[in-house]
């Protein structure tokens, strides 16, 4: 990833930091004083050696010691304040971006190409925050003082000064070398460990499949492959980083002794006082401390840096949702006009030029063989996948004219795989709202025919279900999913194979729910394989290979498209969940009949 890329994203991050500009200035100011106070040690040495020892004055020693205690105390207070402020800058940065990053991660995850990629953005943000509470942040403010302290050594003696500059340059070179060599393995480590973690999370979710099909060994082997890759990169980075760290540590000790040796020699030549010799050595230590600190903190800095670049990329790709003018609650008037949809990240449309119209109080059944594009249409109708051509309009407004959460209030959706969350039954029905409306929860459950079933659960509506709803049967999950889709009085509900797991009483409850919605002037769209699901539908759309093959009043379309209409009709009329009587699969549909497509109601 080129560093000059993602300018907008990096600007957004920088703007976030700029909100703490005044705090940065305060830290800079405190750092000036803290670094000036670093001179306390060398100056004290100078005074003790050259003044106290020479004059044998105890009073001077006491006065100097008192002053040193005071100055070191002040330095401690300044460092404490700097640390607290920097930690808060990091926390503020995280708070500013938490919502934005979470939102962007969620929106990016709708894209199937990204759903299975490791989502490290939240950890990237934490990595940046952690740097602010680490000594690395201090080093940023203290490093500018390194040349100043080195220059101060020249005051004692130019030879000492040059020696310090040469030693300091070697250390700075080592820092840059460290950064250069360890960058790639550090990044490889992060990538591989994120992939391993992601894989583990996904297989844990499907642990039953892994267990039942005896896949544990193969799963372990695949997981270990990525773990080992991560480990190799980590060991390499730690070997190289550790070698450089050890070298710099030993080199710093050597420099300090070298300073003393040169200083002693200069004292012997009577070119310098013993006090200056000691003070010079201490000053060198102070000058090089931030350099050494940044080397030891390098993995943290490196992680924050790669996090910064990754976040910049993501923020640029997923800009903030624009503000939407609030629209009045729409009527259940749905227009689908020449809609084509390509799954995000794909090139070929899986839905092509589909048009239809639905009025308040109508229910539409969408049928067709597997992979005909029914779920694709459901995703386009709920605004999850954008249309590449044409538009979906709700009471005249294109779906993207509604803010995502407002659109979600108007359009209830029951996906094919009902995902439930780690929360109570009531919270799940209330779509995890932080202020759920208990009355609405019960109303939605009753509408979905789920109320009695919920009351039979161990703690009724307060029964906690784990993510994925593992304690519930397939039919129970589907009923809860339906209640969730109906929560908050949506004007349209889109049900993708709603009766796939329902028994006959479940199917009857579903049809009753659809009838209620119709009676209340709402619209319902049902993607279906089973005849029972379209018992309450007025209209039917037949999809095949992404295209509308027929559209019109239900029975007309069925007569036109079903070879075995006479067999299926009684099942449909009775709303029976019959498994033998399937709705048109590719083979059952007469290909010779010209079928009207893209019509309107
Ligand atoms: N996330 C995706 N990424 C890429 N292609 C997809 C994705 N989801 C579906 N498709 C493709 O889109 C086409 C239509 O799939 P879709 O799920 O819409 O069919 P369907 O009619 O709902 O099928 P089924 O009845 O089996 O659920 C298929 O060819 C499928 O491979």
XYZ file of C-alpha atoms and ligand atoms in Angstrom:
632
model
C 0.000 0.000 0.000
C 1.637 3.235 -1.116
C 1.836 5.752 1.688
C 0.767 8.639 -0.512
C -2.549 6.874 -1.214
C -5.792 7.427 0.638
C -5.221 11.132 1.172
C -8.830 11.728 2.176
C -8.743 8.927 4.723
C -5.501 10.154 6.219
C -6.865 13.681 6.355
C -9.928 12.442 8.214
C -7.668 10.754 10.782
C -5.462 13.822 11.086
C -8.540 16.008 11.557
C -9.509 13.698 14.410
C -6.129 14.273 16.040
C -6.400 18.003 15.440
C -9.372 18.088 17.775
C -6.811 17.609 20.546
C -4.573 20.365 19.211
C -4.629 22.393 22.442
C -3.723 19.286 24.448
C -0.781 18.594 22.112
C 0.416 22.150 22.680
C 0.185 21.754 26.447
C 2.216 18.526 26.249
C 4.775 20.302 24.051
C 5.017 23.114 26.606
C 5.378 20.678 29.509
C 7.987 18.792 27.488
C 10.078 21.949 27.116
C 10.182 22.342 30.905
C 10.603 18.618 31.566
C 13.568 18.494 29.198
C 15.085 21.656 30.645
C 14.767 20.001 34.045
C 16.723 17.042 32.629
C 19.702 19.356 32.945
C 19.306 19.209 36.732
C 21.474 16.064 37.050
C 24.436 17.230 34.980
C 24.375 20.712 36.534
C 24.187 19.250 40.043
C 27.190 17.021 39.287
C 29.083 19.982 37.937
C 28.384 22.011 41.071
C 29.139 19.170 43.502
C 32.445 18.230 41.888
C 33.719 21.648 41.015
C 32.236 23.819 43.746
C 31.294 21.783 46.826
C 34.307 19.479 46.765
C 36.630 22.358 45.908
C 35.210 24.710 48.572
C 34.414 21.946 51.129
C 31.209 23.903 51.826
C 28.507 21.793 53.503
C 26.009 24.665 53.370
C 26.343 24.811 49.551
C 25.822 21.039 49.377
C 22.646 21.245 51.488
C 21.302 24.155 49.435
C 22.080 22.409 46.137
C 20.517 19.137 47.362
C 17.359 20.964 48.439
C 17.158 22.623 45.036
C 17.669 19.302 43.249
C 14.878 17.651 45.268
C 12.575 20.493 44.295
C 13.525 20.374 40.597
C 13.247 16.587 40.352
C 9.869 16.818 42.095
C 8.743 19.336 39.506
C 10.034 17.087 36.716
C 8.049 14.148 38.114
C 4.889 16.275 38.205
C 5.420 17.413 34.610
C 6.042 13.852 33.400
C 2.966 12.626 35.259
C 0.882 15.370 33.649
C 2.336 14.661 30.200
C 1.512 10.969 30.556
C -2.055 11.645 31.649
C -2.691 14.152 28.872
C -1.206 11.911 26.168
C -3.285 8.943 27.359
C -6.382 11.115 27.156
C -5.496 12.293 23.652
C -5.352 8.609 22.660
C -8.653 7.877 24.386
C -10.297 10.886 22.751
C -9.006 9.798 19.338
C -10.507 6.354 19.875
C -13.815 7.813 21.045
C -13.992 10.123 18.030
C -13.462 7.254 15.604
C -15.141 4.344 17.411
C -18.578 4.995 15.914
C -17.220 5.933 12.493
C -14.985 2.849 12.288
C -17.635 0.454 13.616
C -20.120 1.865 11.141
C -17.673 1.569 8.250
C -16.793 -2.020 9.249
C -20.469 -2.944 9.294
C -21.151 -1.285 5.966
C -18.097 -2.903 4.417
C -19.128 -6.301 5.763
C -22.310 -6.183 3.681
C -19.969 -6.597 0.731
C -19.511 -10.379 0.446
C -15.933 -9.829 -0.727
C -15.087 -8.315 2.638
C -17.344 -10.308 4.932
C -14.872 -13.133 5.265
C -11.766 -11.012 5.432
C -10.309 -10.364 8.870
C -11.790 -7.122 10.180
C -8.888 -5.581 12.069
C -10.072 -1.977 11.946
C -11.190 -1.824 15.569
C -7.841 -3.250 16.634
C -6.067 -0.786 14.325
C -7.797 2.002 16.197
C -6.806 0.537 19.553
C -3.193 0.220 18.372
C -3.089 3.963 17.667
C -4.690 4.697 21.024
C -2.150 2.481 22.844
C 0.793 4.359 21.372
C -0.412 7.506 23.112
C -0.278 5.831 26.511
C 3.157 4.345 25.849
C 6.668 5.770 26.354
C 6.853 6.032 22.556
C 4.627 9.133 22.740
C 7.062 10.747 25.207
C 9.921 9.933 22.862
C 8.267 11.986 20.078
C 8.450 15.064 22.317
C 11.879 14.296 23.740
C 13.745 13.370 20.558
C 13.943 17.022 19.339
C 16.017 17.650 22.489
C 18.605 15.056 21.533
C 20.555 17.425 19.227
C 20.226 20.221 21.819
C 21.735 18.052 24.570
C 24.435 16.829 22.195
C 25.233 20.439 21.319
C 25.413 21.282 25.032
C 28.215 18.739 25.403
C 30.291 20.902 23.049
C 30.279 23.555 25.796
C 32.272 21.179 28.007
C 34.713 20.248 25.264
C 34.493 19.969 21.428
C 36.152 16.519 21.460
C 33.448 15.245 23.822
C 30.830 16.901 21.630
C 32.028 15.198 18.444
C 32.293 11.865 20.209
C 28.679 12.217 21.406
C 27.463 13.258 17.944
C 29.175 10.254 16.320
C 27.741 7.859 18.920
C 24.261 9.414 18.659
C 24.350 9.113 14.859
C 25.126 5.389 15.115
C 22.126 4.964 17.433
C 19.803 6.945 15.166
C 21.025 4.897 12.199
C 20.256 1.734 14.205
C 16.711 3.051 14.839
C 16.094 3.620 11.136
C 17.604 0.230 10.269
C 15.365 -1.409 12.854
C 12.294 0.232 11.365
C 13.312 -0.707 7.833
C 14.107 -4.356 8.554
C 11.245 -5.200 10.887
C 8.428 -3.466 9.015
C 7.624 -6.232 6.542
C 7.783 -9.166 9.018
C 5.666 -7.184 11.493
C 3.022 -6.595 8.830
C 3.154 -10.246 7.741
C 2.705 -11.287 11.348
C -0.354 -9.098 11.788
C -1.940 -10.339 8.579
C -1.319 -14.024 9.245
C -2.491 -13.870 12.851
C -5.640 -11.985 11.828
C -6.390 -14.653 9.194
C -5.837 -17.440 11.762
C -8.100 -15.722 14.287
C -10.786 -15.126 11.711
C -10.670 -18.746 10.621
C -10.934 -19.911 14.211
C -13.944 -17.652 14.830
C -15.717 -18.951 11.726
C -15.134 -22.637 12.512
C -16.117 -22.123 16.151
C -19.413 -20.760 14.933
C -19.958 -23.977 12.993
C -18.414 -26.272 15.589
C -21.273 -28.774 15.244
C -20.546 -29.303 11.544
C -16.836 -29.660 12.270
C -17.519 -32.164 15.019
C -20.131 -34.215 13.199
C -18.218 -34.498 9.938
C -14.956 -35.347 11.700
C -13.279 -32.224 10.322
C -11.314 -31.325 13.444
C -7.947 -32.529 12.163
C -8.212 -30.764 8.824
C -9.500 -27.606 10.487
C -6.594 -27.733 12.922
C -4.104 -28.221 10.081
C -5.458 -25.205 8.195
C -5.502 -23.053 11.329
C -1.979 -24.114 12.219
C -0.722 -23.236 8.761
C -1.627 -19.582 9.345
C -0.510 -19.684 12.970
C 2.883 -20.954 11.888
C 3.172 -18.273 9.237
C 2.391 -15.663 11.916
C 4.865 -17.258 14.290
C 7.663 -17.322 11.703
C 7.216 -13.623 10.929
C 6.985 -12.789 14.617
C 10.167 -14.719 15.449
C 12.004 -13.096 12.564
C 10.879 -9.603 13.627
C 11.772 -10.314 17.233
C 15.185 -11.783 16.281
C 16.135 -8.800 14.155
C 14.506 -6.224 16.428
C 16.037 -7.899 19.494
C 19.526 -7.943 17.955
C 19.335 -4.253 17.159
C 17.910 -3.517 20.611
C 20.718 -5.432 22.322
C 23.295 -3.758 20.166
C 21.952 -0.285 20.969
C 21.827 -1.060 24.685
C 25.423 -2.291 24.791
C 26.529 0.503 22.496
C 24.930 3.079 24.768
C 26.788 1.713 27.804
C 29.972 1.748 25.775
C 29.378 5.318 24.713
C 28.868 6.396 28.295
C 32.110 4.723 29.418
C 33.879 6.100 26.349
C 32.682 9.567 27.339
C 34.127 9.080 30.818
C 37.392 7.780 29.421
C 37.784 10.717 27.005
C 36.616 13.087 29.741
C 39.203 11.664 32.193
C 41.893 12.017 29.590
C 40.887 15.645 29.009
C 40.941 16.202 32.796
C 44.457 14.745 32.880
C 45.399 17.171 30.098
C 43.847 19.840 32.335
C 41.482 20.842 29.555
C 38.357 20.153 31.592
C 37.183 19.870 35.187
C 36.136 16.488 36.712
C 32.626 17.948 37.167
C 32.330 18.602 33.442
C 33.502 15.050 32.763
C 30.657 13.547 34.861
C 28.093 16.100 33.680
C 28.975 15.414 30.016
C 28.465 11.693 30.527
C 25.066 12.224 32.180
C 24.016 14.628 29.456
C 24.864 12.054 26.808
C 22.638 9.547 28.617
C 19.760 12.037 28.615
C 20.318 12.875 24.935
C 20.190 9.266 23.830
C 17.417 8.015 26.137
C 14.540 8.918 23.759
C 16.378 7.285 20.847
C 16.771 4.067 22.787
C 13.188 4.315 23.996
C 11.854 4.568 20.469
C 13.842 1.481 19.453
C 12.419 -0.544 22.338
C 8.883 0.662 21.590
C 9.220 0.056 17.889
C 6.820 -2.930 17.525
C 4.070 -0.816 19.106
C 4.836 2.132 16.838
C 4.996 -0.132 13.810
C 1.607 -1.659 14.638
C 0.073 1.782 15.096
C 1.557 2.925 11.807
C 0.155 0.005 9.825
C -3.169 0.506 11.653
C -3.163 4.166 10.634
C -2.635 3.289 6.957
C -5.265 0.527 7.003
C -7.803 2.825 8.686
C -7.058 5.607 6.202
C -7.757 3.168 3.373
C -11.029 1.998 4.885
C -12.305 5.463 5.814
C -11.593 6.639 2.301
C -13.400 3.694 0.722
C -16.391 3.925 3.045
C -17.183 7.632 3.397
C -19.545 8.827 6.074
C -23.233 8.333 5.309
C -24.556 11.704 4.068
C -27.305 13.433 6.024
C -30.761 12.652 4.708
C -33.736 14.988 4.795
C -36.370 13.261 6.907
C -39.268 12.068 4.775
C -42.789 11.411 6.052
C -43.666 7.789 6.794
C -44.087 6.235 3.341
C -47.155 4.423 2.060
C -46.692 0.814 1.016
C -46.269 1.687 -2.663
C -43.324 -0.145 -4.156
C -41.980 0.412 -7.628
C -39.153 -1.668 -9.022
C -38.089 -0.060 -12.274
C -35.664 -1.833 -14.616
C -33.550 -3.070 -11.741
C -30.270 -4.898 -12.350
C -28.098 -5.972 -9.443
C -24.514 -7.186 -9.319
C -23.352 -8.654 -5.995
C -20.752 -6.236 -4.523
C -17.298 -7.139 -5.762
C -18.680 -9.217 -8.681
C -18.944 -8.322 -12.350
C -21.917 -10.255 -13.651
C -25.413 -9.139 -12.671
C -27.466 -11.793 -10.914
C -30.670 -9.845 -11.461
C -31.401 -8.221 -14.803
C -33.889 -5.559 -15.794
C -36.670 -6.571 -13.394
C -39.725 -4.328 -13.079
C -42.921 -4.581 -11.089
C -45.177 -2.536 -8.907
C -46.962 -3.220 -5.654
C -49.792 -1.233 -4.091
C -50.722 -0.955 -0.402
C -52.532 -4.093 0.777
C -50.922 -6.381 -1.796
C -48.661 -9.362 -1.325
C -46.268 -10.519 -4.006
C -44.775 -13.998 -4.229
C -41.424 -14.350 -5.981
C -40.720 -17.841 -7.203
C -38.167 -19.544 -9.380
C -35.543 -22.254 -9.317
C -32.434 -22.173 -7.145
C -30.043 -19.365 -8.017
C -32.785 -17.585 -9.976
C -32.016 -14.335 -8.163
C -34.751 -14.309 -5.493
C -32.427 -13.489 -2.598
C -30.632 -10.966 -4.799
C -33.979 -9.219 -5.334
C -34.666 -9.343 -1.576
C -31.309 -7.641 -0.934
C -32.053 -4.970 -3.539
C -35.517 -4.376 -2.031
C -34.040 -3.865 1.424
C -31.236 -1.636 0.153
C -28.452 -4.016 1.232
C -27.103 -4.328 -2.295
C -27.226 -1.277 -4.557
C -28.792 -1.481 -7.997
C -26.454 -1.053 -10.956
C -29.287 0.155 -13.170
C -32.864 1.124 -12.436
C -34.261 1.922 -9.035
C -36.368 0.643 -6.183
C -38.808 3.257 -4.946
C -40.823 3.294 -1.765
C -43.744 5.709 -2.025
C -41.896 7.538 -4.777
C -38.551 7.907 -2.980
C -35.494 5.916 -4.054
C -34.253 3.710 -1.200
C -31.005 5.646 -0.831
C -33.011 8.772 0.027
C -33.687 7.197 3.417
C -30.971 6.946 6.059
C -30.032 3.282 6.598
C -31.662 3.038 10.026
C -34.827 4.851 8.896
C -35.119 2.565 5.876
C -34.770 -0.372 8.264
C -37.749 0.948 10.240
C -39.917 1.085 7.121
C -38.848 -2.195 5.563
C -38.867 -5.360 7.661
C -36.633 -8.168 6.414
C -36.492 -11.838 7.190
C -33.334 -13.200 5.541
C -32.935 -16.785 4.406
C -30.448 -17.461 7.213
C -32.032 -15.953 10.308
C -29.182 -14.445 12.316
C -30.043 -13.919 15.975
C -27.812 -12.063 18.392
C -26.431 -12.704 21.835
C -29.259 -11.005 23.769
C -32.725 -11.739 25.170
C -35.601 -12.813 22.932
C -37.249 -9.399 23.482
C -34.047 -7.554 22.581
C -33.684 -9.622 19.444
C -37.229 -8.814 18.370
C -36.631 -5.131 19.187
C -33.612 -5.213 16.830
C -31.211 -4.700 19.774
C -32.691 -1.257 20.442
C -31.220 0.300 23.591
C -34.724 1.516 24.456
C -36.941 -1.367 23.351
C -40.681 -0.843 23.405
C -42.003 -3.885 25.315
C -45.528 -3.390 24.030
C -44.331 -3.289 20.408
C -42.230 -6.398 21.034
C -45.285 -8.367 22.140
C -47.411 -6.944 19.309
C -44.764 -7.987 16.751
C -44.481 -11.449 18.307
C -48.260 -11.876 18.239
C -48.442 -10.731 14.613
C -45.750 -13.260 13.719
C -47.586 -16.017 15.609
C -44.556 -16.349 17.900
C -46.086 -15.149 21.201
C -47.226 -18.562 22.503
C -43.966 -20.174 21.478
C -41.963 -17.477 23.299
C -44.029 -17.848 26.491
C -43.063 -21.526 26.555
C -39.327 -20.693 26.593
C -37.688 -20.991 30.076
C -37.789 -17.255 30.791
C -40.282 -16.199 28.145
C -39.324 -12.947 26.470
C -36.310 -12.605 28.788
C -34.777 -15.901 27.698
C -31.250 -15.219 26.658
C -30.214 -16.645 23.333
C -26.668 -16.984 22.171
C -25.474 -15.613 18.845
C -26.898 -17.794 16.094
C -29.796 -18.761 18.348
C -28.289 -22.146 19.187
C -30.866 -22.999 21.851
C -33.741 -22.585 19.396
C -35.069 -24.911 16.718
C -35.038 -23.846 13.068
C -38.778 -23.109 13.153
C -38.482 -21.095 16.386
C -35.676 -19.015 14.911
C -37.738 -18.348 11.829
C -40.721 -17.205 13.913
C -38.515 -14.882 15.950
C -37.000 -13.583 12.726
C -40.488 -12.853 11.447
C -41.400 -11.036 14.676
C -38.221 -8.972 14.363
C -39.093 -8.107 10.756
C -42.533 -6.923 11.926
C -41.279 -4.900 14.900
C -41.935 -1.165 14.746
C -44.749 -1.261 12.198
C -42.866 -1.438 8.866
C -44.797 -0.598 5.694
C -43.161 -3.349 3.665
C -41.848 -6.708 4.755
C -39.573 -8.806 2.606
C -39.530 -12.454 3.584
C -36.878 -14.697 2.042
C -38.082 -18.292 2.259
C -40.021 -17.589 5.455
C -41.510 -21.066 5.806
C -38.411 -23.105 5.014
C -38.403 -24.492 8.577
C -42.032 -24.056 9.552
C -44.490 -26.849 10.348
C -48.129 -26.547 9.301
C -49.126 -24.429 12.311
C -46.112 -22.177 11.672
C -47.109 -21.821 8.035
C -50.683 -20.998 9.021
C -49.404 -18.359 11.461
C -47.235 -16.901 8.725
C -50.140 -16.642 6.316
C -52.282 -15.056 9.031
C -49.495 -12.508 9.607
C -49.363 -11.733 5.897
C -53.158 -11.311 5.774
C -52.982 -8.907 8.738
C -50.299 -6.860 7.023
C -52.407 -6.662 3.883
C -55.499 -5.673 5.847
C -53.499 -2.877 7.484
C -52.580 -1.502 4.043
C -48.998 -2.755 4.172
C -47.153 -4.633 1.430
C -45.498 -8.025 1.623
C -42.968 -9.635 -0.705
C -42.213 -13.320 -0.213
C -39.419 -15.272 -1.868
C -40.629 -18.852 -1.900
C -40.014 -22.415 -2.896
C -43.089 -23.910 -1.216
C -46.687 -23.411 -2.348
C -47.851 -22.734 1.205
C -45.846 -19.534 1.298
C -47.748 -17.939 -1.560
C -51.229 -18.809 -0.303
C -51.859 -15.188 0.679
C -50.166 -13.629 -2.336
C -52.180 -11.659 -4.861
C -49.382 -11.331 -7.383
C -46.627 -13.601 -8.560
C -43.264 -12.881 -10.145
C -41.377 -15.758 -11.711
C -37.625 -15.324 -11.889
C -35.247 -17.477 -13.890
C -31.528 -16.848 -14.347
C -31.909 -13.395 -12.922
C -34.707 -12.353 -15.275
C -38.454 -11.926 -14.846
C -40.187 -14.696 -16.774
C -43.704 -13.812 -15.730
C -45.546 -11.331 -13.575
C -49.212 -10.865 -12.837
C -52.120 -12.112 -10.703
C -51.009 -15.246 -8.882
C -53.324 -17.833 -10.396
C -52.910 -16.530 -13.941
C -49.140 -16.755 -13.658
C -49.290 -20.210 -12.124
C -51.618 -21.483 -14.837
C -49.287 -20.074 -17.419
C -46.056 -21.385 -15.976
C -46.853 -24.590 -14.096
C -47.197 -27.849 -15.937
C -48.624 -29.456 -12.798
C -50.871 -26.514 -11.870
C -53.859 -28.765 -11.160
C -51.823 -30.761 -8.623
C -50.344 -27.736 -6.899
C -53.393 -25.459 -6.867
C -55.206 -27.171 -3.957
C -52.041 -26.957 -1.822
C -51.680 -23.286 -2.558
C -55.318 -22.534 -1.851
C -55.172 -24.464 1.427
C -51.876 -22.873 2.383
C -50.481 -26.348 2.992
C -46.768 -26.740 3.482
C -46.677 -29.686 1.005
C -43.214 -30.814 0.128
C -44.151 -32.873 -2.894
C -45.762 -29.995 -4.661
C -42.870 -27.667 -5.340
C -43.203 -24.410 -7.160
C -41.732 -24.217 -10.614
C -38.214 -25.452 -10.858
C -36.496 -24.901 -14.187
C -37.746 -28.228 -15.556
C -41.381 -27.637 -14.673
C -41.570 -24.398 -16.572
C -42.699 -24.604 -20.165
C -40.031 -22.944 -22.224
C -42.160 -22.874 -25.366
C -44.834 -20.632 -23.839
C -44.197 -16.951 -24.428
C -44.195 -15.460 -20.916
C -45.014 -11.870 -20.226
C -42.172 -10.174 -18.284
C -41.680 -6.893 -16.495
C -45.359 -6.014 -16.454
C -47.022 -3.883 -13.831
C -49.888 -4.677 -11.542
N -22.781 -13.002 -2.106
C -22.746 -13.341 -3.376
N -21.658 -13.071 -4.111
C -21.616 -13.424 -5.398
N -22.616 -14.038 -6.050
C -23.708 -14.322 -5.349
C -23.830 -13.982 -3.975
N -25.034 -14.390 -3.548
C -25.626 -14.960 -4.607
N -24.838 -14.915 -5.672
C -25.141 -15.462 -7.014
O -26.319 -14.857 -7.470
C -27.101 -15.786 -8.164
C -28.516 -15.717 -7.609
O -28.468 -16.154 -6.244
P -29.693 -15.932 -5.263
O -29.230 -16.271 -3.905
O -30.245 -14.579 -5.508
O -30.697 -17.034 -5.824
P -32.030 -17.600 -5.163
O -33.032 -17.556 -6.237
O -32.352 -16.880 -3.908
O -31.595 -19.077 -4.874
P -32.139 -20.089 -3.722
O -33.559 -20.388 -4.059
O -31.271 -21.274 -3.902
O -31.968 -19.393 -2.439
C -26.452 -17.142 -8.003
O -25.811 -17.481 -9.202
C -25.434 -16.942 -6.904
O -24.277 -17.683 -7.165
